[in-house]
């Protein structure tokens, strides 16, 4: 049985990843999810998983910066794979509070690297065969593009926000461990994700939730910034494929040639919500483009991101399976069918879920 240590598994992409690997590999794997449950961590994202896979799935509430805890996990479990999602992930928050981004994204990554290195090292300095660390990162480390061009794995790093600077630093630390110690790792740099369980601070879920509440839809600047959108299930499948088929020590960009301006995204969300809402739903008539409200631009706002996914396609055989029309319909439909999930976030109830589920049990 192979054991995965997944960090940040109670967040958006991590929870989709855990669901994906448990469904794919079933009883041949065990998953330990280490998550601090910040505002972005939500155990309701994994309620189905903890019920259906109770034998194989273990949740540990804790901080990746906690050296004792992290090393203790490597001592307690025979960990084969680390898949590292845990991060502070929102650019706007990083502009207001850069420090927590450096602590979690940089120092937290260093703590994990050190614990894995120590646990996986042989006495001659080599690493136990089969052990692998996958560092999940972002295309934002490459900076901003003009009207043309793409990010390749060879594009020089040029981060602009405190978020992307902290992710770039963590990538550099992983690279340095590979180069210095031969530490067995891969890095993936992915474009903007969307899909079920995304916290409603990011563009697409925020627009869905605001529209349903009849609130304004804030579009930064002229609304013409471009992001390259990828359905989250395509991302998590890519991460799995890089571990299975990728070359160790390599970086792979993940993205699906799906560039959209922000204003296009907002208009599409309005259109799809109107298509999917029942005519008897009183919210429907208020959801029009009149809700769109142009607001002050984000500081240092990157203009355009676009990934060249040639390497992962050629070496790993990965390509996106969900086109945007399909993905956005599935996403809006998920938010409409899971209004309780959204309401628990809006009223704060999701944060008491841990105590209800685990409060009376032994904590590590
Ligand atoms: P998220 O904010 O939804 O989830 C982050 C998770 O990490 C939360 O569950 C949170 O509780 C946990 N966490 C935060 N600090 C922690 C700490 N110190 N110790 C343990 N757990 C901690 O983020 P996401 O959107 O799922 O992103 C996951 C990863 O993917 C991040 O590393 C992010 O940089 C990267 N990424 C995200 C996107 C995207 O579009 N969302 C795109 C490319 C890469
Ligand atoms: P976001 O979802 O925060 O992702 P990132 O900044 O990591 O790309 O934002 C996506 C784009 O949408 C980005 O160009 C900023 C813009 N945006 C808005 O126009 N309004 C909003 O309320 C938010 C949250 C983002």
CSV table of C-alpha atoms and ligand atoms in Angstrom, one decimal, residues 89-92 140 163 192 198 201-204 206-207 218-220 225 227 229 262 298 301-302 305, ligand 2:
chain,number,residue,atom,x,y,z
A,89,UNK,CA,-3.4,31.4,-2.0
A,90,UNK,CA,-5.2,34.7,-2.6
A,91,UNK,CA,-3.4,37.6,-4.3
A,92,UNK,CA,-5.7,40.3,-2.7
A,140,UNK,CA,2.0,33.5,-11.6
A,163,UNK,CA,1.7,35.8,-3.3
A,192,UNK,CA,-6.1,29.6,-12.8
A,198,UNK,CA,-13.5,26.9,-4.6
A,201,UNK,CA,-13.1,35.0,-2.7
A,202,UNK,CA,-11.7,33.9,-6.1
A,203,UNK,CA,-13.3,35.4,-9.3
A,204,UNK,CA,-15.7,32.7,-10.5
A,206,UNK,CA,-17.3,35.1,-5.9
A,207,UNK,CA,-19.3,36.2,-8.9
A,218,UNK,CA,-16.8,43.9,-8.7
A,219,UNK,CA,-14.6,43.9,-11.8
A,220,UNK,CA,-11.1,45.3,-11.3
A,225,UNK,CA,-7.0,41.2,-17.8
A,227,UNK,CA,-6.4,34.5,-17.2
A,229,UNK,CA,-8.7,28.9,-17.0
A,262,UNK,CA,-12.3,38.8,-16.7
A,298,UNK,CA,-5.8,45.6,-8.0
A,301,UNK,CA,-2.4,43.7,-11.4
A,302,UNK,CA,-0.8,41.2,-13.8
A,305,UNK,CA,-1.3,34.8,-18.1
B,2,LIG,P1,-8.4,35.6,-8.7
B,2,LIG,O1,-9.5,34.6,-8.8
B,2,LIG,O2,-8.2,36.3,-7.4
B,2,LIG,O3,-7.1,34.8,-9.2
B,2,LIG,P2,-5.6,35.4,-9.6
B,2,LIG,O4,-5.5,36.8,-9.1
B,2,LIG,O5,-4.7,34.4,-8.8
B,2,LIG,O6,-5.5,35.3,-11.0
B,2,LIG,O7,-8.6,36.7,-9.9
B,2,LIG,C1,-8.7,36.4,-11.2
B,2,LIG,C2,-8.8,37.7,-12.0
B,2,LIG,O8,-10.1,38.3,-11.7
B,2,LIG,C3,-7.7,38.7,-11.7
B,2,LIG,O9,-7.4,39.3,-12.9
B,2,LIG,C4,-8.4,39.6,-10.7
B,2,LIG,C5,-9.8,39.6,-11.2
B,2,LIG,N1,-10.8,39.8,-10.1
B,2,LIG,C6,-11.8,40.8,-10.3
B,2,LIG,O10,-11.9,41.5,-11.3
B,2,LIG,N2,-12.8,41.0,-9.3
B,2,LIG,C7,-12.7,40.3,-8.2
B,2,LIG,O11,-13.6,40.5,-7.3
B,2,LIG,C8,-11.7,39.2,-8.0
B,2,LIG,C9,-11.7,38.4,-6.7
B,2,LIG,C10,-10.8,39.1,-9.0
